[in-house]
Short mmCIF file of C-alpha atoms in Angstrom, two decimals:
data_model
loop_
_atom_site.label_atom_id
_atom_site.label_comp_id
_atom_site.label_asym_id
_atom_site.label_seq_id
_atom_site.Cartn_x
_atom_site.Cartn_y
_atom_site.Cartn_z
CA UNK T 1 94.53 104.89 103.85
CA UNK T 2 94.02 101.41 105.09
CA UNK T 3 97.14 99.41 105.90
CA UNK T 4 97.26 95.95 104.35
CA UNK T 5 99.77 93.21 105.06
CA UNK T 6 100.80 91.96 101.67
CA UNK T 7 102.65 88.82 100.78
CA UNK T 8 105.60 90.96 99.69
CA UNK T 9 105.78 92.65 103.10
CA UNK T 10 105.52 89.37 104.97
CA UNK T 11 108.10 87.72 102.72
CA UNK T 12 110.52 90.60 103.23
CA UNK T 13 109.98 90.55 106.99
CA UNK T 14 110.67 86.82 107.07
CA UNK T 15 114.10 87.17 105.47
CA UNK T 16 115.65 88.87 108.51
CA UNK T 17 118.61 90.39 106.65
CA UNK T 18 120.13 93.87 106.75
CA UNK T 19 118.75 94.53 103.27
CA UNK T 20 115.25 93.43 104.26
CA UNK T 21 115.39 95.61 107.39
CA UNK T 22 116.11 98.62 105.16
CA UNK T 23 113.23 97.72 102.89
CA UNK T 24 110.87 97.41 105.85
CA UNK T 25 112.01 100.82 107.12
CA UNK T 26 111.25 102.28 103.68
CA UNK T 27 107.81 100.69 103.68
CA UNK T 28 107.12 102.05 107.17
CA UNK T 29 108.09 105.55 105.99
CA UNK T 30 105.83 105.23 102.95
CA UNK T 31 102.90 104.14 105.11
CA UNK T 32 103.56 107.00 107.53
CA UNK T 33 103.53 109.61 104.78
CA UNK T 34 100.58 108.07 102.95
CA UNK T 35 98.51 107.94 106.13
CA UNK T 36 98.49 111.76 106.18
CA UNK T 37 96.16 111.74 103.16
CA UNK T 38 92.50 110.85 102.97
CA UNK T 39 92.54 109.38 99.48
CA UNK T 40 94.96 107.90 96.98
CA UNK T 41 94.46 110.62 94.35
CA UNK T 42 95.50 113.33 96.81
CA UNK T 43 98.57 111.33 97.83
CA UNK T 44 99.63 110.65 94.23
CA UNK T 45 99.16 114.28 93.27
CA UNK T 46 101.35 115.38 96.19
CA UNK T 47 104.18 112.97 95.42
CA UNK T 48 104.08 113.84 91.74
CA UNK T 49 103.05 110.46 90.39
#
């Protein structure tokens, strides 16, 4: 999966709060897990979406 910097990510990163740090950690974990898959359908099937 291709990583894209979204406005939401950049806005969250710019806040520099404890809450935003937690959100960025969650996003990093999501990207790490999603990068193990070659396509979105496979990822969504695995996570039960």
